[in-house]
GROMACS .gro file of C-alpha atoms in nm:
model
  382
    1UNK     CA    1  -4.771  -0.563   5.160
    2UNK     CA    2  -4.880  -0.884   4.982
    3UNK     CA    3  -4.636  -1.018   4.726
    4UNK     CA    4  -4.891  -0.980   4.443
    5UNK     CA    5  -4.927  -0.610   4.520
    6UNK     CA    6  -4.548  -0.572   4.533
    7UNK     CA    7  -4.525  -0.735   4.194
    8UNK     CA    8  -4.795  -0.508   4.058
    9UNK     CA    9  -4.616  -0.196   4.181
   10UNK     CA   10  -4.288  -0.321   4.029
   11UNK     CA   11  -4.464  -0.391   3.700
   12UNK     CA   12  -4.615  -0.042   3.682
   13UNK     CA   13  -4.287   0.123   3.780
   14UNK     CA   14  -4.094  -0.072   3.519
   15UNK     CA   15  -4.353   0.000   3.251
   16UNK     CA   16  -4.335   0.374   3.318
   17UNK     CA   17  -3.963   0.414   3.383
   18UNK     CA   18  -3.787   0.152   3.174
   19UNK     CA   19  -3.977   0.098   2.852
   20UNK     CA   20  -3.982   0.448   2.701
   21UNK     CA   21  -3.606   0.507   2.705
   22UNK     CA   22  -3.482   0.149   2.743
   23UNK     CA   23  -3.168   0.306   2.892
   24UNK     CA   24  -3.159   0.063   3.182
   25UNK     CA   25  -3.195  -0.248   2.970
   26UNK     CA   26  -2.882  -0.453   2.893
   27UNK     CA   27  -2.740  -0.402   2.546
   28UNK     CA   28  -2.427  -0.403   2.329
   29UNK     CA   29  -2.426  -0.029   2.264
   30UNK     CA   30  -2.634   0.286   2.222
   31UNK     CA   31  -2.984   0.274   2.081
   32UNK     CA   32  -3.093   0.439   1.757
   33UNK     CA   33  -3.261   0.718   1.953
   34UNK     CA   34  -2.940   0.787   2.145
   35UNK     CA   35  -2.725   0.814   1.831
   36UNK     CA   36  -2.981   0.999   1.618
   37UNK     CA   37  -3.240   1.168   1.843
   38UNK     CA   38  -3.550   1.227   1.631
   39UNK     CA   39  -3.632   1.560   1.797
   40UNK     CA   40  -3.281   1.709   1.776
   41UNK     CA   41  -3.138   1.905   1.484
   42UNK     CA   42  -2.844   1.699   1.360
   43UNK     CA   43  -2.634   2.014   1.311
   44UNK     CA   44  -2.670   2.087   1.683
   45UNK     CA   45  -2.526   1.754   1.800
   46UNK     CA   46  -2.234   1.834   2.031
   47UNK     CA   47  -2.007   1.533   1.989
   48UNK     CA   48  -2.026   1.441   1.619
   49UNK     CA   49  -2.179   1.519   1.283
   50UNK     CA   50  -2.460   1.288   1.170
   51UNK     CA   51  -2.478   1.217   0.795
   52UNK     CA   52  -2.726   0.998   0.607
   53UNK     CA   53  -2.536   0.794   0.349
   54UNK     CA   54  -2.639   0.866  -0.008
   55UNK     CA   55  -2.485   0.857  -0.354
   56UNK     CA   56  -2.385   1.228  -0.345
   57UNK     CA   57  -2.208   1.164  -0.013
   58UNK     CA   58  -2.023   0.865  -0.161
   59UNK     CA   59  -1.923   1.076  -0.463
   60UNK     CA   60  -1.776   1.346  -0.238
   61UNK     CA   61  -1.584   1.097  -0.023
   62UNK     CA   62  -1.434   0.928  -0.330
   63UNK     CA   63  -1.242   1.253  -0.393
   64UNK     CA   64  -1.088   1.257  -0.045
   65UNK     CA   65  -0.822   1.032   0.095
   66UNK     CA   66  -0.589   1.018   0.392
   67UNK     CA   67  -0.243   1.153   0.303
   68UNK     CA   68  -0.030   1.101   0.617
   69UNK     CA   69   0.310   1.149   0.452
   70UNK     CA   70   0.236   1.407   0.182
   71UNK     CA   71   0.096   1.656   0.434
   72UNK     CA   72   0.340   1.600   0.716
   73UNK     CA   73   0.666   1.520   0.538
   74UNK     CA   74   0.643   1.704   0.206
   75UNK     CA   75   1.003   1.782   0.113
   76UNK     CA   76   1.196   1.832  -0.210
   77UNK     CA   77   1.451   1.589  -0.342
   78UNK     CA   78   1.776   1.616  -0.142
   79UNK     CA   79   2.042   1.833  -0.307
   80UNK     CA   80   2.253   1.619  -0.544
   81UNK     CA   81   2.580   1.775  -0.427
   82UNK     CA   82   2.745   1.572  -0.152
   83UNK     CA   83   2.825   1.742   0.177
   84UNK     CA   84   3.070   1.603   0.430
   85UNK     CA   85   2.929   1.549   0.778
   86UNK     CA   86   3.057   1.445   1.119
   87UNK     CA   87   3.105   1.068   1.132
   88UNK     CA   88   3.152   1.030   0.755
   89UNK     CA   89   3.451   0.830   0.630
   90UNK     CA   90   3.660   1.007   0.365
   91UNK     CA   91   3.894   0.845   0.115
   92UNK     CA   92   4.186   1.087   0.066
   93UNK     CA   93   4.467   1.060  -0.190
   94UNK     CA   94   4.750   1.317  -0.193
   95UNK     CA   95   4.977   1.346  -0.500
   96UNK     CA   96   5.314   1.522  -0.552
   97UNK     CA   97   5.460   1.633  -0.885
   98UNK     CA   98   5.811   1.490  -0.837
   99UNK     CA   99   6.029   1.243  -0.648
  100UNK     CA  100   6.193   1.322  -0.317
  101UNK     CA  101   5.892   1.493  -0.165
  102UNK     CA  102   5.699   1.434   0.156
  103UNK     CA  103   5.500   1.144   0.016
  104UNK     CA  104   5.765   0.982  -0.206
  105UNK     CA  105   5.812   0.608  -0.171
  106UNK     CA  106   5.899   0.303  -0.374
  107UNK     CA  107   5.536   0.302  -0.494
  108UNK     CA  108   5.540   0.659  -0.628
  109UNK     CA  109   5.483   1.011  -0.510
  110UNK     CA  110   5.144   0.974  -0.350
  111UNK     CA  111   4.973   0.851  -0.034
  112UNK     CA  112   4.621   0.711   0.019
  113UNK     CA  113   4.444   0.713   0.352
  114UNK     CA  114   4.099   0.700   0.511
  115UNK     CA  115   3.983   0.943   0.774
  116UNK     CA  116   3.660   0.956   0.974
  117UNK     CA  117   3.540   1.308   1.035
  118UNK     CA  118   3.561   1.383   1.408
  119UNK     CA  119   3.278   1.526   1.614
  120UNK     CA  120   3.442   1.869   1.585
  121UNK     CA  121   3.411   1.843   1.205
  122UNK     CA  122   3.781   1.804   1.125
  123UNK     CA  123   4.011   1.539   0.980
  124UNK     CA  124   4.384   1.482   1.033
  125UNK     CA  125   4.612   1.479   0.724
  126UNK     CA  126   4.987   1.411   0.755
  127UNK     CA  127   5.191   1.733   0.732
  128UNK     CA  128   4.870   1.933   0.683
  129UNK     CA  129   4.740   1.902   1.038
  130UNK     CA  130   4.375   1.939   1.126
  131UNK     CA  131   4.157   2.030   0.829
  132UNK     CA  132   3.795   2.139   0.859
  133UNK     CA  133   3.570   1.909   0.655
  134UNK     CA  134   3.217   1.895   0.802
  135UNK     CA  135   2.961   2.105   0.620
  136UNK     CA  136   3.174   2.132   0.307
  137UNK     CA  137   3.172   1.967  -0.035
  138UNK     CA  138   3.460   1.722  -0.104
  139UNK     CA  139   3.609   1.969  -0.357
  140UNK     CA  140   3.638   2.233  -0.082
  141UNK     CA  141   3.816   1.984   0.146
  142UNK     CA  142   4.058   1.906  -0.140
  143UNK     CA  143   4.152   2.273  -0.175
  144UNK     CA  144   4.205   2.310   0.199
  145UNK     CA  145   4.441   2.011   0.207
  146UNK     CA  146   4.641   2.146  -0.087
  147UNK     CA  147   4.659   2.490   0.075
  148UNK     CA  148   4.788   2.338   0.400
  149UNK     CA  149   5.060   2.142   0.213
  150UNK     CA  150   5.188   2.424  -0.005
  151UNK     CA  151   5.551   2.507   0.076
  152UNK     CA  152   5.603   2.159   0.219
  153UNK     CA  153   5.507   1.918  -0.059
  154UNK     CA  154   5.607   1.940  -0.426
  155UNK     CA  155   5.312   2.089  -0.615
  156UNK     CA  156   5.058   1.890  -0.408
  157UNK     CA  157   4.721   1.777  -0.538
  158UNK     CA  158   4.444   1.605  -0.343
  159UNK     CA  159   4.145   1.386  -0.423
  160UNK     CA  160   3.871   1.348  -0.159
  161UNK     CA  161   3.573   1.113  -0.184
  162UNK     CA  162   3.301   1.022   0.067
  163UNK     CA  163   3.340   0.649   0.118
  164UNK     CA  164   3.085   0.606   0.397
  165UNK     CA  165   2.827   0.864   0.498
  166UNK     CA  166   2.647   0.888   0.827
  167UNK     CA  167   2.522   1.244   0.805
  168UNK     CA  168   2.339   1.179   0.474
  169UNK     CA  169   2.191   0.843   0.559
  170UNK     CA  170   1.871   0.686   0.687
  171UNK     CA  171   1.790   0.382   0.901
  172UNK     CA  172   1.547   0.103   0.814
  173UNK     CA  173   1.431  -0.139   1.085
  174UNK     CA  174   1.162  -0.401   1.128
  175UNK     CA  175   1.007  -0.649   0.886
  176UNK     CA  176   1.253  -0.604   0.598
  177UNK     CA  177   1.509  -0.854   0.472
  178UNK     CA  178   1.816  -0.633   0.523
  179UNK     CA  179   1.763  -0.378   0.801
  180UNK     CA  180   2.037  -0.124   0.860
  181UNK     CA  181   2.173   0.221   0.779
  182UNK     CA  182   2.193   0.325   0.414
  183UNK     CA  183   2.330   0.635   0.240
  184UNK     CA  184   2.106   0.866   0.040
  185UNK     CA  185   2.202   0.848  -0.324
  186UNK     CA  186   2.284   1.158  -0.525
  187UNK     CA  187   1.960   1.112  -0.722
  188UNK     CA  188   1.748   1.105  -0.404
  189UNK     CA  189   1.548   0.814  -0.259
  190UNK     CA  190   1.176   0.785  -0.193
  191UNK     CA  191   1.027   0.566   0.080
  192UNK     CA  192   0.952   0.276  -0.155
  193UNK     CA  193   1.306   0.300  -0.296
  194UNK     CA  194   1.433   0.268   0.060
  195UNK     CA  195   1.235  -0.052   0.115
  196UNK     CA  196   1.375  -0.198  -0.206
  197UNK     CA  197   1.728  -0.110  -0.093
  198UNK     CA  198   1.660  -0.289   0.236
  199UNK     CA  199   1.552  -0.605   0.055
  200UNK     CA  200   1.178  -0.542   0.051
  201UNK     CA  201   0.907  -0.609   0.306
  202UNK     CA  202   0.845  -0.958   0.442
  203UNK     CA  203   0.467  -0.907   0.442
  204UNK     CA  204   0.195  -0.835   0.188
  205UNK     CA  205   0.158  -0.472   0.086
  206UNK     CA  206  -0.184  -0.442   0.252
  207UNK     CA  207  -0.047  -0.586   0.578
  208UNK     CA  208   0.270  -0.374   0.592
  209UNK     CA  209   0.266  -0.052   0.792
  210UNK     CA  210   0.544   0.198   0.732
  211UNK     CA  211   0.623   0.446   1.008
  212UNK     CA  212   0.842   0.744   0.919
  213UNK     CA  213   1.013   0.936   1.198
  214UNK     CA  214   1.174   1.270   1.111
  215UNK     CA  215   1.294   1.467   1.409
  216UNK     CA  216   0.998   1.512   1.643
  217UNK     CA  217   0.741   1.432   1.371
  218UNK     CA  218   0.606   1.086   1.309
  219UNK     CA  219   0.346   0.939   1.073
  220UNK     CA  220   0.245   0.598   0.945
  221UNK     CA  221   0.079   0.457   0.635
  222UNK     CA  222  -0.006   0.122   0.482
  223UNK     CA  223   0.237   0.027   0.206
  224UNK     CA  224  -0.035  -0.022  -0.056
  225UNK     CA  225  -0.142   0.341  -0.006
  226UNK     CA  226   0.207   0.460  -0.096
  227UNK     CA  227   0.190   0.251  -0.413
  228UNK     CA  228  -0.152   0.387  -0.508
  229UNK     CA  229  -0.078   0.750  -0.414
  230UNK     CA  230   0.266   0.863  -0.524
  231UNK     CA  231   0.230   1.194  -0.340
  232UNK     CA  232   0.272   0.996  -0.015
  233UNK     CA  233   0.585   0.826  -0.148
  234UNK     CA  234   0.797   1.117  -0.024
  235UNK     CA  235   1.172   1.164  -0.048
  236UNK     CA  236   1.366   1.053   0.258
  237UNK     CA  237   1.589   1.308   0.427
  238UNK     CA  238   1.915   1.269   0.621
  239UNK     CA  239   1.868   1.098   0.960
  240UNK     CA  240   1.516   0.972   0.879
  241UNK     CA  241   1.418   0.653   1.057
  242UNK     CA  242   1.180   0.410   0.890
  243UNK     CA  243   1.011   0.126   1.079
  244UNK     CA  244   0.834  -0.154   0.891
  245UNK     CA  245   0.585  -0.365   1.086
  246UNK     CA  246   0.309  -0.613   1.019
  247UNK     CA  247  -0.010  -0.427   1.101
  248UNK     CA  248  -0.301  -0.523   0.874
  249UNK     CA  249  -0.588  -0.281   0.823
  250UNK     CA  250  -0.890  -0.364   1.038
  251UNK     CA  251  -1.237  -0.239   1.112
  252UNK     CA  252  -1.431  -0.293   1.433
  253UNK     CA  253  -1.784  -0.433   1.433
  254UNK     CA  254  -2.022  -0.399   1.728
  255UNK     CA  255  -2.388  -0.443   1.805
  256UNK     CA  256  -2.632  -0.686   1.644
  257UNK     CA  257  -2.382  -0.868   1.419
  258UNK     CA  258  -2.277  -1.236   1.446
  259UNK     CA  259  -1.903  -1.160   1.450
  260UNK     CA  260  -1.831  -0.854   1.667
  261UNK     CA  261  -1.480  -0.733   1.730
  262UNK     CA  262  -1.178  -0.639   1.515
  263UNK     CA  263  -1.185  -0.785   1.163
  264UNK     CA  264  -0.898  -0.781   0.908
  265UNK     CA  265  -0.964  -0.635   0.568
  266UNK     CA  266  -0.780  -0.932   0.417
  267UNK     CA  267  -0.768  -0.744   0.085
  268UNK     CA  268  -0.618  -0.424  -0.048
  269UNK     CA  269  -0.952  -0.249  -0.003
  270UNK     CA  270  -1.308  -0.343   0.086
  271UNK     CA  271  -1.644  -0.173   0.060
  272UNK     CA  272  -1.892  -0.114   0.338
  273UNK     CA  273  -2.111  -0.392   0.198
  274UNK     CA  274  -1.817  -0.635   0.204
  275UNK     CA  275  -1.742  -0.531   0.562
  276UNK     CA  276  -2.099  -0.618   0.662
  277UNK     CA  277  -2.048  -0.959   0.505
  278UNK     CA  278  -1.720  -1.012   0.694
  279UNK     CA  279  -1.903  -0.934   1.018
  280UNK     CA  280  -2.151  -1.211   0.934
  281UNK     CA  281  -2.436  -0.988   0.819
  282UNK     CA  282  -2.708  -0.880   1.059
  283UNK     CA  283  -2.877  -1.084   1.332
  284UNK     CA  284  -3.240  -1.124   1.224
  285UNK     CA  285  -3.382  -1.152   1.575
  286UNK     CA  286  -3.206  -0.841   1.710
  287UNK     CA  287  -3.085  -0.600   1.443
  288UNK     CA  288  -3.255  -0.292   1.308
  289UNK     CA  289  -3.158  -0.269   0.936
  290UNK     CA  290  -3.260   0.094   0.941
  291UNK     CA  291  -3.014   0.173   1.220
  292UNK     CA  292  -2.677   0.083   1.070
  293UNK     CA  293  -2.399   0.328   1.163
  294UNK     CA  294  -2.035   0.387   1.070
  295UNK     CA  295  -1.804   0.600   1.288
  296UNK     CA  296  -1.488   0.769   1.156
  297UNK     CA  297  -1.294   1.096   1.142
  298UNK     CA  298  -1.314   1.302   0.822
  299UNK     CA  299  -1.122   1.609   0.698
  300UNK     CA  300  -1.307   1.932   0.766
  301UNK     CA  301  -1.310   2.016   0.394
  302UNK     CA  302  -1.494   1.692   0.315
  303UNK     CA  303  -1.753   1.755   0.586
  304UNK     CA  304  -1.812   2.105   0.451
  305UNK     CA  305  -1.891   1.954   0.111
  306UNK     CA  306  -2.117   1.685   0.257
  307UNK     CA  307  -2.295   1.904   0.513
  308UNK     CA  308  -2.295   2.273   0.410
  309UNK     CA  309  -2.445   2.367   0.748
  310UNK     CA  310  -2.138   2.244   0.937
  311UNK     CA  311  -1.992   2.532   1.139
  312UNK     CA  312  -1.633   2.407   1.173
  313UNK     CA  313  -1.652   2.356   1.550
  314UNK     CA  314  -1.436   2.040   1.549
  315UNK     CA  315  -1.132   2.175   1.366
  316UNK     CA  316  -0.945   1.981   1.098
  317UNK     CA  317  -1.050   1.631   1.212
  318UNK     CA  318  -1.425   1.592   1.237
  319UNK     CA  319  -1.598   1.297   1.411
  320UNK     CA  320  -1.868   1.179   1.172
  321UNK     CA  321  -2.142   0.919   1.213
  322UNK     CA  322  -2.281   0.785   0.886
  323UNK     CA  323  -2.632   0.639   0.906
  324UNK     CA  324  -2.730   0.370   0.655
  325UNK     CA  325  -3.086   0.248   0.606
  326UNK     CA  326  -3.053  -0.106   0.474
  327UNK     CA  327  -3.430  -0.129   0.439
  328UNK     CA  328  -3.387   0.093   0.133
  329UNK     CA  329  -3.274  -0.120  -0.168
  330UNK     CA  330  -3.075   0.174  -0.303
  331UNK     CA  331  -2.863   0.176   0.012
  332UNK     CA  332  -2.698  -0.147  -0.099
  333UNK     CA  333  -2.558   0.036  -0.402
  334UNK     CA  334  -2.429   0.316  -0.179
  335UNK     CA  335  -2.272   0.065   0.059
  336UNK     CA  336  -2.109  -0.116  -0.233
  337UNK     CA  337  -1.931   0.204  -0.343
  338UNK     CA  338  -1.842   0.327   0.006
  339UNK     CA  339  -1.476   0.233   0.071
  340UNK     CA  340  -1.376   0.136   0.422
  341UNK     CA  341  -1.076   0.288   0.599
  342UNK     CA  342  -0.843   0.149   0.858
  343UNK     CA  343  -0.997   0.148   1.210
  344UNK     CA  344  -1.349   0.234   1.094
  345UNK     CA  345  -1.619   0.133   1.343
  346UNK     CA  346  -1.943  -0.038   1.235
  347UNK     CA  347  -2.236  -0.052   1.472
  348UNK     CA  348  -2.580  -0.207   1.425
  349UNK     CA  349  -2.838  -0.101   1.682
  350UNK     CA  350  -3.096  -0.339   1.826
  351UNK     CA  351  -3.450  -0.325   1.692
  352UNK     CA  352  -3.715  -0.179   1.922
  353UNK     CA  353  -3.887  -0.518   1.929
  354UNK     CA  354  -3.569  -0.668   2.066
  355UNK     CA  355  -3.571  -0.410   2.346
  356UNK     CA  356  -3.934  -0.502   2.419
  357UNK     CA  357  -3.839  -0.870   2.440
  358UNK     CA  358  -3.566  -0.783   2.689
  359UNK     CA  359  -3.820  -0.588   2.891
  360UNK     CA  360  -4.064  -0.881   2.892
  361UNK     CA  361  -3.784  -1.113   3.007
  362UNK     CA  362  -3.716  -0.877   3.297
  363UNK     CA  363  -4.086  -0.881   3.385
  364UNK     CA  364  -4.090  -1.261   3.368
  365UNK     CA  365  -3.797  -1.274   3.609
  366UNK     CA  366  -3.970  -1.029   3.843
  367UNK     CA  367  -4.288  -1.239   3.827
  368UNK     CA  368  -4.097  -1.555   3.922
  369UNK     CA  369  -3.934  -1.377   4.217
  370UNK     CA  370  -4.269  -1.241   4.333
  371UNK     CA  371  -4.434  -1.584   4.302
  372UNK     CA  372  -4.157  -1.746   4.504
  373UNK     CA  373  -4.189  -1.482   4.774
  374UNK     CA  374  -4.568  -1.526   4.782
  375UNK     CA  375  -4.544  -1.905   4.819
  376UNK     CA  376  -4.280  -1.870   5.090
  377UNK     CA  377  -4.507  -1.629   5.279
  378UNK     CA  378  -4.802  -1.868   5.248
  379UNK     CA  379  -4.592  -2.158   5.373
  380UNK     CA  380  -4.469  -1.965   5.674
  381UNK     CA  381  -4.827  -1.876   5.776
  382UNK     CA  382  -4.916  -2.239   5.842
   0.00000   0.00000   0.00000
């Protein structure tokens, strides 16, 4: 078959098969038609909920926020009464009422000692033997020591204090000035109190991530969110572990933007419009201003308020795609009031004209190949 006819067949095939869907053309992501099919009911999309950004949507979202600690670690203030635990160090002083008793010496009729509570929950007191201490208040331990000494010591009295606690303590590690184990005070300590006790964070509040581990549960939050939302500044509990790391909030930009990739907020909070600016705006030759998308997970209750037709099929965390039409001047006001969240994804689709240009470039390449083949065939015929 002559090369010109081959080229013609390729041209027709490409025109029929490639141009309508543009699915075989190179690109940086899905097309507008793939994200928001014009012939499909948005409530019937299987993988996400599609929402057009508007002022009512922004108003609803302003009432919702992520509360990683308040929901997962809600707990009352620890009981103010101190309880002895295994591993705690007790300061014990035993007194007698007269001279010549068990604890009489040149310094008086008393003895002071320190005892660490053993793993079996007991302590050892001279002449009293093993005394159960773990799980009891210091006053109860005092009475048990006195009871064990009656009949041996002269009207014994005991004073017990917790000098060092392990059972009612927490651990702070990471980017703080004084990491270590600290006791929970009788008044109770919140997460931000803990950081102050550990000397404070080494990083800015909007770059500091706090991870709280309590048993098998774990959650993390940016420090500035704990400052802004006191409900997340929960009370620490015995044996909590708190890790402080530098992990600034970021969003990811893809598609027809000059600066794709992860981008730091760099501030305590930024709007969608500011995020577009940080990504360098839109590329004039490629972008479709009417096909600007933001991907994130939303609470089911928020999606129900935004989209009353939502049927709850995704559970508590709903994947949502917000569509913004930047050809509409009002959209810039919506974008200015829409607050970004950590790990949001921005995507700007290519304009249809850009896809056509790609298609024409493919045709130009095919034409050059066909011309080269035709000339080679002519040369070989001589």
